[in-house]
Coordinates of C-alpha atoms and ligand atoms in Angstrom, one line a residue:
M1 CA 83.4 137.7 -1.5
A2 CA 83.7 134.3 0.1
K3 CA 85.5 131.5 -1.8
A4 CA 83.5 128.6 -3.2
K5 CA 83.9 125.6 -1.0
T6 CA 85.2 122.5 -2.7
M7 CA 85.7 118.9 -1.7
Y8 CA 87.3 115.9 -3.4
Y9 CA 85.3 112.8 -4.1
C10 CA 86.5 109.4 -5.3
S11 CA 84.7 108.7 -8.6
N12 CA 84.8 105.0 -7.9
C13 CA 83.2 104.7 -4.5
G14 CA 82.2 108.2 -3.5
N15 CA 84.6 108.6 -0.6
A16 CA 85.1 112.2 0.4
S17 CA 88.3 114.0 1.3
G18 CA 89.3 117.6 2.1
K19 CA 92.4 117.5 -0.2
W20 CA 93.4 115.6 -3.3
I21 CA 94.8 112.2 -2.7
G22 CA 96.3 109.8 -5.3
K23 CA 95.0 106.5 -4.0
C24 CA 91.5 106.2 -2.5
P25 CA 91.9 104.8 1.1
A26 CA 88.4 103.3 0.9
C27 CA 88.4 101.3 -2.4
G28 CA 92.1 101.4 -3.3
E29 CA 91.7 102.8 -6.8
W30 CA 94.3 105.3 -8.1
N31 CA 93.7 108.8 -9.5
T32 CA 89.9 108.7 -8.9
F33 CA 89.6 111.9 -6.8
V34 CA 87.8 114.8 -8.5
E35 CA 87.2 118.2 -7.2
E36 CA 83.7 119.4 -6.8
V37 CA 82.0 122.6 -5.6
I38 CA 79.9 121.7 -2.7
S39 CA 78.4 125.1 -1.8
K40 CA 78.2 128.3 -3.8
P41 CA 79.5 131.3 -1.9
S42 CA 76.8 133.6 -0.7
E43 CA 77.0 136.9 1.0
T44 CA 74.2 136.5 3.4
K45 CA 72.7 133.2 4.4
P46 CA 70.6 133.8 7.5
G47 CA 69.3 130.8 9.3
F48 CA 66.0 132.4 10.2
V49 CA 63.8 134.7 8.1
A50 CA 60.5 136.0 9.3
G51 CA 57.9 135.7 6.5
K52 CA 55.6 133.3 4.6
T53 CA 56.6 129.9 3.4
K54 CA 54.6 127.6 1.1
S55 CA 54.7 124.5 3.3
A56 CA 53.0 124.3 6.7
P57 CA 53.4 121.7 9.5
I58 CA 50.4 119.5 10.0
Q59 CA 49.6 117.2 12.9
I60 CA 50.4 113.6 12.2
H61 CA 46.8 112.4 12.7
Q62 CA 45.5 114.9 10.1
I63 CA 47.6 113.3 7.3
V64 CA 45.3 111.2 5.2
N65 CA 46.3 107.7 4.6
Q66 CA 46.6 107.1 0.9
R67 CA 46.5 103.5 -0.2
E68 CA 49.3 103.3 -2.7
D69 CA 48.1 101.5 -5.8
R70 CA 51.0 99.3 -6.7
I71 CA 51.8 98.5 -10.3
D72 CA 51.8 94.8 -10.9
T73 CA 55.1 94.0 -12.7
M74 CA 53.6 90.7 -14.0
S75 CA 56.4 88.8 -12.3
T76 CA 55.9 87.2 -8.9
E77 CA 59.6 87.3 -8.1
F78 CA 60.0 90.9 -8.9
N79 CA 56.8 91.9 -7.1
R80 CA 57.9 90.0 -4.1
V81 CA 61.3 91.7 -3.9
L82 CA 59.7 95.1 -4.3
G83 CA 57.2 94.3 -1.5
G84 CA 54.1 93.8 -3.7
G85 CA 54.7 95.7 -6.9
L86 CA 56.0 99.1 -8.0
V87 CA 54.9 102.2 -6.1
P88 CA 53.9 105.1 -8.4
G89 CA 56.4 107.9 -8.2
S90 CA 59.1 105.7 -6.7
I91 CA 62.6 105.4 -7.9
V92 CA 64.3 102.0 -7.8
L93 CA 68.0 101.3 -8.4
I94 CA 69.0 97.9 -9.7
G95 CA 72.7 97.1 -9.4
G96 CA 74.8 94.2 -10.6
E97 CA 78.0 93.2 -12.3
P98 CA 78.3 93.7 -16.1
G99 CA 76.7 90.8 -18.0
I100 CA 74.7 89.5 -15.1
G101 CA 71.4 90.2 -16.8
K102 CA 70.1 93.6 -15.6
S103 CA 69.1 94.8 -19.1
T104 CA 67.5 91.4 -19.8
L105 CA 65.5 91.5 -16.5
L106 CA 64.1 94.9 -17.2
L107 CA 63.5 94.5 -20.9
Q108 CA 61.7 91.3 -20.2
M109 CA 59.5 93.0 -17.6
A110 CA 58.8 95.8 -20.1
L111 CA 57.7 93.3 -22.7
N112 CA 55.4 91.5 -20.4
L113 CA 53.7 94.6 -19.0
K114 CA 50.9 94.7 -21.6
G115 CA 48.6 97.7 -21.4
K116 CA 51.3 99.9 -19.9
K117 CA 53.3 102.5 -21.8
I118 CA 57.0 102.0 -21.1
L119 CA 59.9 104.2 -22.1
Y120 CA 63.1 102.1 -22.1
L121 CA 66.0 104.5 -22.4
S122 CA 69.3 103.0 -23.3
G123 CA 72.6 104.9 -23.4
E124 CA 74.5 101.6 -23.8
E125 CA 73.0 99.7 -26.6
S126 CA 71.5 100.7 -30.0
P127 CA 67.8 100.1 -30.7
Q128 CA 68.9 97.2 -33.1
Q129 CA 70.8 95.5 -30.3
I130 CA 67.8 95.8 -28.0
K131 CA 65.5 94.5 -30.6
M132 CA 67.7 91.5 -31.1
R133 CA 67.5 90.8 -27.4
A134 CA 63.8 91.3 -27.4
D135 CA 63.4 88.7 -30.1
R136 CA 64.9 86.1 -27.8
L137 CA 62.6 86.9 -25.0
K138 CA 58.9 86.1 -24.7
G139 CA 56.3 88.7 -24.5
N140 CA 55.5 91.6 -26.8
N141 CA 54.2 94.8 -25.6
P142 CA 53.4 97.2 -28.5
D143 CA 53.6 100.1 -26.0
C144 CA 57.3 99.5 -25.2
Y145 CA 59.2 102.4 -26.6
I146 CA 63.0 102.3 -27.0
L147 CA 65.0 105.5 -26.8
N148 CA 68.7 105.8 -27.5
E149 CA 69.5 108.9 -25.5
T150 CA 71.8 110.1 -22.7
S151 CA 70.7 113.6 -22.0
T152 CA 68.1 114.1 -19.3
T153 CA 66.8 117.3 -20.9
D154 CA 65.9 115.3 -24.0
L155 CA 64.5 112.5 -21.9
F156 CA 62.1 114.8 -20.1
Q157 CA 61.1 116.4 -23.4
H158 CA 60.1 112.9 -24.7
T159 CA 58.3 112.0 -21.5
L160 CA 56.1 115.1 -21.9
E161 CA 55.1 113.9 -25.4
L162 CA 54.8 110.2 -24.6
A163 CA 53.5 110.3 -21.0
P164 CA 54.8 106.8 -20.1
D165 CA 53.6 104.8 -17.2
L166 CA 57.1 103.6 -16.4
V167 CA 60.6 104.8 -17.3
I168 CA 63.6 102.5 -17.4
I169 CA 67.1 104.0 -17.5
D170 CA 69.9 101.7 -18.7
S171 CA 72.2 102.9 -17.1
I172 CA 72.5 105.8 -14.7
Q173 CA 76.2 105.9 -15.5
T174 CA 75.6 106.9 -19.1
M175 CA 73.2 109.7 -18.4
H176 CA 74.2 113.4 -18.2
T177 CA 72.6 116.6 -17.5
D178 CA 73.3 119.8 -19.3
T179 CA 73.3 121.8 -16.1
I180 CA 76.8 120.7 -15.1
D181 CA 80.0 120.3 -17.1
S182 CA 81.6 117.1 -15.9
T183 CA 81.5 113.9 -18.1
A184 CA 78.9 111.2 -18.0
G185 CA 79.5 108.7 -15.3
S186 CA 81.4 111.2 -13.0
I187 CA 80.3 111.4 -9.5
S188 CA 78.6 114.9 -9.8
Q189 CA 76.8 113.8 -13.0
I190 CA 75.4 110.7 -11.4
R191 CA 74.2 112.8 -8.4
E192 CA 72.6 115.5 -10.5
T193 CA 70.9 113.2 -13.0
A194 CA 69.6 111.0 -10.2
G195 CA 68.3 114.1 -8.5
E196 CA 66.5 115.2 -11.7
L197 CA 65.0 111.8 -12.2
Q198 CA 63.9 111.7 -8.6
R199 CA 62.1 115.0 -9.0
F200 CA 60.6 113.8 -12.3
A201 CA 59.3 110.6 -10.6
K202 CA 57.8 112.5 -7.6
L203 CA 56.2 115.2 -9.7
S204 CA 54.8 113.1 -12.5
N205 CA 54.0 110.1 -10.2
T206 CA 55.8 107.9 -12.7
P207 CA 58.0 105.1 -11.4
V208 CA 61.6 105.1 -12.6
L209 CA 63.8 102.1 -12.7
L210 CA 67.5 102.8 -12.8
I211 CA 70.2 100.3 -13.8
G212 CA 73.5 100.9 -12.0
H213 CA 76.9 99.2 -12.4
I214 CA 78.8 97.9 -9.5
T215 CA 82.5 98.1 -8.9
K216 CA 85.0 95.3 -8.5
D217 CA 84.5 95.0 -4.8
G218 CA 80.8 94.7 -5.2
N219 CA 79.6 98.2 -4.3
L220 CA 77.3 100.2 -6.5
A221 CA 79.4 102.5 -8.5
G222 CA 78.9 106.2 -8.0
P223 CA 78.4 108.1 -4.9
K224 CA 76.8 106.6 -1.8
V225 CA 74.3 109.4 -2.0
L226 CA 72.7 107.7 -5.0
E227 CA 71.6 104.9 -2.6
H228 CA 70.2 107.5 -0.3
M229 CA 68.3 109.3 -3.0
V230 CA 66.4 106.3 -4.3
D231 CA 63.5 104.5 -2.6
A232 CA 64.7 101.0 -3.1
V233 CA 68.0 99.4 -4.0
L234 CA 68.0 95.9 -5.5
Q235 CA 71.0 93.9 -6.3
F236 CA 71.1 91.3 -9.1
E237 CA 73.7 88.7 -8.4
G238 CA 74.8 85.2 -9.2
D239 CA 77.7 83.3 -10.7
Q240 CA 78.3 84.0 -14.4
H241 CA 79.0 80.3 -15.0
Y242 CA 75.8 79.1 -13.4
G243 CA 72.3 79.8 -14.6
F244 CA 71.0 81.1 -11.2
R245 CA 70.4 84.8 -10.6
I246 CA 69.2 86.2 -7.3
L247 CA 67.5 89.5 -7.0
R248 CA 68.0 90.8 -3.5
S249 CA 66.6 93.9 -1.8
I250 CA 69.2 95.9 0.0
K251 CA 67.0 98.9 0.8
N252 CA 63.3 99.3 0.4
R253 CA 61.1 102.1 1.7
Y254 CA 58.0 100.2 0.8
G255 CA 58.7 96.7 1.9
S256 CA 61.0 94.2 3.6
T257 CA 64.6 93.9 2.8
S258 CA 64.8 90.2 3.5
E259 CA 62.9 89.2 0.4
L260 CA 64.6 87.7 -2.6
G261 CA 63.7 86.5 -6.1
I262 CA 65.3 83.6 -7.9
Y263 CA 65.7 83.4 -11.6
E264 CA 67.4 81.1 -14.1
M265 CA 69.1 82.5 -17.2
G266 CA 68.3 80.4 -20.2
A267 CA 68.3 80.8 -24.0
A268 CA 65.0 82.6 -23.9
G269 CA 65.8 85.0 -21.1
L270 CA 65.2 84.8 -17.4
R271 CA 62.8 82.2 -16.0
E272 CA 61.3 82.7 -12.6
V273 CA 62.1 79.9 -10.2
T274 CA 59.2 79.4 -7.9
N275 CA 60.4 76.2 -6.3
P276 CA 64.2 76.7 -5.8
S277 CA 64.8 73.4 -4.0
E278 CA 64.1 71.4 -7.1
L279 CA 66.9 73.1 -8.9
L280 CA 69.4 73.2 -6.1
L281 CA 69.3 69.5 -5.5
S282 CA 71.3 67.7 -8.1
Q283 CA 69.8 64.6 -9.7
R284 CA 71.8 61.6 -8.7
E285 CA 71.1 57.9 -9.4
E286 CA 73.3 56.3 -6.7
E287 CA 74.2 57.6 -3.3
T288 CA 77.7 59.1 -3.1
S289 CA 79.7 59.9 0.0
G290 CA 80.4 63.5 0.8
V291 CA 76.9 64.9 0.0
A292 CA 74.5 66.3 2.5
I293 CA 71.4 68.4 2.1
A294 CA 70.7 71.4 4.1
A295 CA 67.3 73.0 4.8
M296 CA 68.2 76.6 4.7
I297 CA 66.3 79.9 4.6
E298 CA 67.1 82.7 2.2
G299 CA 65.0 85.8 2.8
Q300 CA 61.6 84.5 3.8
R301 CA 61.8 81.3 1.8
P302 CA 62.9 77.9 3.0
M303 CA 64.8 75.9 0.4
L304 CA 66.9 72.7 0.3
I305 CA 70.4 72.9 -1.0
E306 CA 73.1 70.4 -1.6
T307 CA 76.5 70.7 0.2
Q308 CA 79.4 68.6 -1.2
A309 CA 82.6 67.8 0.6
L310 CA 85.7 66.0 -0.5
V311 CA 88.2 64.9 2.2
G312 CA 91.5 63.4 1.1
T313 CA 95.0 62.8 2.3
A314 CA 97.1 65.9 1.9
V315 CA 99.8 65.4 -0.7
Y316 CA 101.8 68.4 0.4
G317 CA 102.9 69.2 3.9
T318 CA 100.2 71.8 4.5
P319 CA 96.7 70.5 3.8
Q320 CA 94.6 72.5 1.5
R321 CA 91.2 73.9 2.5
S322 CA 89.0 75.4 -0.1
S323 CA 85.4 76.4 -0.1
T324 CA 83.0 77.7 -2.7
G325 CA 79.8 79.4 -1.6
F326 CA 80.6 79.1 2.1
D327 CA 82.9 81.1 4.4
L328 CA 86.3 79.6 4.5
R329 CA 87.0 80.7 8.1
R330 CA 83.7 79.1 9.2
L331 CA 84.8 75.9 7.4
N332 CA 88.1 75.9 9.3
M333 CA 86.2 76.4 12.5
L334 CA 83.9 73.5 11.8
L335 CA 86.9 71.3 11.0
A336 CA 88.5 72.2 14.3
V337 CA 85.3 71.4 16.1
I338 CA 85.0 68.0 14.5
E339 CA 88.6 67.2 15.3
K340 CA 88.4 68.4 18.9
R341 CA 85.0 67.1 19.8
S342 CA 84.7 63.9 18.0
G343 CA 88.3 62.8 17.5
F344 CA 88.5 62.7 13.7
R345 CA 92.1 63.4 12.5
L346 CA 91.3 66.0 9.8
S347 CA 94.4 68.3 10.3
T348 CA 96.4 66.1 7.8
K349 CA 93.6 66.1 5.2
D350 CA 92.7 68.2 2.3
V351 CA 89.2 69.5 2.6
F352 CA 87.2 70.9 -0.3
L353 CA 83.6 72.2 0.1
N354 CA 81.2 73.2 -2.5
I355 CA 77.6 74.6 -2.3
A356 CA 75.6 73.4 -5.3
G357 CA 74.3 75.9 -7.8
G358 CA 76.9 78.6 -7.2
L359 CA 75.0 80.1 -4.4
R360 CA 76.6 81.9 -1.5
V361 CA 75.0 80.8 1.8
E362 CA 75.0 83.0 4.9
D363 CA 72.5 81.1 6.9
P364 CA 74.3 79.4 9.9
A365 CA 71.8 76.5 9.7
I366 CA 73.8 75.0 6.9
D367 CA 76.6 74.1 9.4
L368 CA 75.1 70.8 10.3
A369 CA 74.9 69.7 6.7
V370 CA 78.5 70.8 6.1
V371 CA 79.7 68.8 9.1
A372 CA 77.7 65.8 7.8
A373 CA 79.1 66.1 4.3
I374 CA 82.7 66.2 5.7
L375 CA 82.1 63.2 8.0
S376 CA 80.5 61.3 5.1
S377 CA 83.4 61.9 2.8
A378 CA 86.0 61.2 5.5
E379 CA 84.5 57.9 6.4
E380 CA 83.3 57.0 2.8
V381 CA 79.7 56.4 4.0
A382 CA 76.9 57.8 1.9
I383 CA 74.0 59.7 3.4
G384 CA 70.6 58.7 2.2
H385 CA 68.8 60.8 -0.5
D386 CA 65.9 61.4 1.8
I387 CA 67.8 62.9 4.8
C388 CA 68.4 66.6 5.4
F389 CA 69.9 68.8 8.1
A390 CA 69.3 72.1 9.7
G391 CA 71.4 73.3 12.7
E392 CA 74.1 75.6 13.7
V393 CA 77.3 74.1 15.2
G394 CA 78.9 75.9 18.2
L395 CA 82.5 75.8 19.3
S396 CA 81.9 73.3 22.0
G397 CA 80.3 70.9 19.5
E398 CA 76.8 71.7 20.5
I399 CA 74.0 71.9 17.9
R400 CA 72.1 75.1 18.3
A401 CA 68.6 75.9 17.4
V402 CA 68.0 77.9 14.2
S403 CA 65.3 80.3 13.2
R404 CA 62.0 79.2 11.8
V405 CA 62.7 75.5 12.1
E406 CA 59.1 74.7 11.5
S407 CA 59.2 76.1 7.9
R408 CA 62.4 74.2 7.2
I409 CA 60.7 70.9 8.4
A410 CA 57.6 71.7 6.3
E411 CA 59.6 72.4 3.2
A412 CA 61.6 69.1 3.6
E413 CA 58.3 67.2 4.2
K414 CA 56.8 68.8 1.1
L415 CA 59.7 67.7 -1.0
G416 CA 59.4 64.1 0.2
F417 CA 62.3 63.8 2.6
K418 CA 62.0 61.1 5.2
Q419 CA 64.3 62.4 8.0
I420 CA 65.5 65.8 9.1
F421 CA 68.2 66.3 11.7
V422 CA 67.7 69.4 13.8
S423 CA 68.7 70.8 17.2
K424 CA 66.8 69.4 20.1
Y425 CA 66.6 72.9 21.6
G426 CA 64.6 74.3 18.7
L427 CA 61.7 71.9 19.0
K428 CA 59.9 73.3 22.0
G429 CA 56.2 73.8 21.4
L430 CA 56.3 72.1 18.0
D431 CA 54.0 69.2 17.3
I432 CA 56.2 66.8 15.2
K433 CA 54.2 63.6 15.7
K434 CA 51.7 64.2 13.0
L435 CA 54.3 64.9 10.3
N436 CA 55.2 62.6 7.5
I437 CA 58.8 63.2 8.2
E438 CA 60.9 61.9 11.1
V439 CA 62.4 64.8 13.1
V440 CA 65.7 63.6 14.7
P441 CA 66.7 65.8 17.6
L442 CA 70.4 66.3 18.2
T443 CA 72.3 68.1 21.0
R444 CA 76.0 67.4 20.1
V445 CA 78.1 66.6 17.0
T446 CA 79.1 63.3 18.6
E447 CA 75.5 62.2 18.3
L448 CA 75.5 63.0 14.6
V449 CA 78.7 60.9 14.2
K450 CA 76.9 58.0 15.9
K451 CA 73.8 58.3 13.8
L452 CA 75.6 58.5 10.5
I453 CA 78.6 56.2 10.8
Ligands
TYD1 P1 72.6 91.6 -20.0 O1 71.2 91.8 -19.7 O2 73.1 92.3 -21.2 O3 73.5 92.0 -18.7 P2 73.8 93.4 -18.1 O4 72.8 94.4 -18.6 O5 73.6 93.2 -16.6 O6 75.2 93.8 -18.4 O7 72.8 90.1 -20.0 C1 73.8 89.6 -20.8 C2 74.0 88.1 -20.6 O8 72.9 87.3 -20.5 C3 74.8 87.6 -21.8 O9 76.0 87.0 -21.3 C4 73.9 86.7 -22.5 C5 72.9 86.2 -21.4 N1 71.6 86.0 -22.0 C6 71.1 84.7 -22.1 O10 71.8 83.7 -21.6 N2 69.9 84.4 -22.6 C7 69.1 85.4 -23.1 O11 68.0 85.2 -23.5 C8 69.6 86.8 -23.0 C9 68.8 87.9 -23.5 C10 70.8 87.0 -22.5
MG2 MG1 73.1 96.0 -19.8

């Protein structure tokens, strides 16, 4: 008889190996490799058998187009990230660091979904703890059922009796199936339970929302296959010390992955932020140097955000460069460009950069605002409240066009800005005369210096 084939998997990140190793080469964790049977030995496993099968191939044009009726989650932000609501029978994974608000987000949704029967299964908290949280949140849905359970067999038993419209699992790492022996949270348990839940979702046409933890390096804990098994992966992120939370779609079989939802955590749960710019611009009375506002785009939404820079004489030999919410290497590159192309001596200065609200910005269009904030702080000249920037800065000091400049200009105009500095190259075909905002075209960083200082 053939031997059962086994592999070793890292229980932290899911990395596979043919033999046992002490330290995972992918995530750096120690003693995380576990052995798993990947295929049962079989005497005969022919690739081709003549005979009848249940499924039959059909021509693509014969497949009837079914309009999926999406379930409205009663939350514009959540619907947007999902691509227009929950698809029946779909399985969605929501990942995030501990304490970021995953349980709050889903409990709040469950409480607001009046008229729908929801089964909220928690393996992490007792019903009393969940009730205490529910009391802080608005909304009360009499058909929101709480179940303190970790076994999938029992869960499926309850779903038969209750017939819920939606199942929430908090969290997949606490679930276990009786079909295999390993402990809850182990890689094979996660894979098996997720597989069972997936079959349940598809066969009963009930959507399932899974909460998943993420590891230190920001990956979803558990095997990568978990991400392949589900229909959508959403990430809930934000800085613990700030109120903002961002729900980002990483994978979505039913919608775009560039969408994002913004929330603010408060004493009564999560509040949807429909106009992010108002929150991201700090309220200031007088104009201060070192502050510039960028018109950036996150997902599909334009928003204005404040960048703050502090440039000072270095006390120690090596000047310090530090940045929060912006790539440090890119900051160093921009400093080199300013120094080389416009003659500012910044190599002997300390430079600190901060993006307001604890957001991490990837949009290159923020470059111009960063440069403006640095120049403003270095020269001690304040930039007006009603001026904003959108442009990418290249190595030769050129200001490059950025995507969807018209929506950035429109957002700035809507918020009452008087001037927006953009790349001249991005303005082709745009009618900027009729706008209530002055669009200032730039080609090089030196022009920005002249305009500001
Ligand atoms: P929680 O949903 O338990 O996080 P997760 O499930 O991702 O681990 O959120 C816990 C945090 O949210 C906790 O630090 C307290 C905070 N919080 C509020 O600030 N306001 C609220 O109304 C609630 C319910 C929680
Ligand atoms: Mg939780």
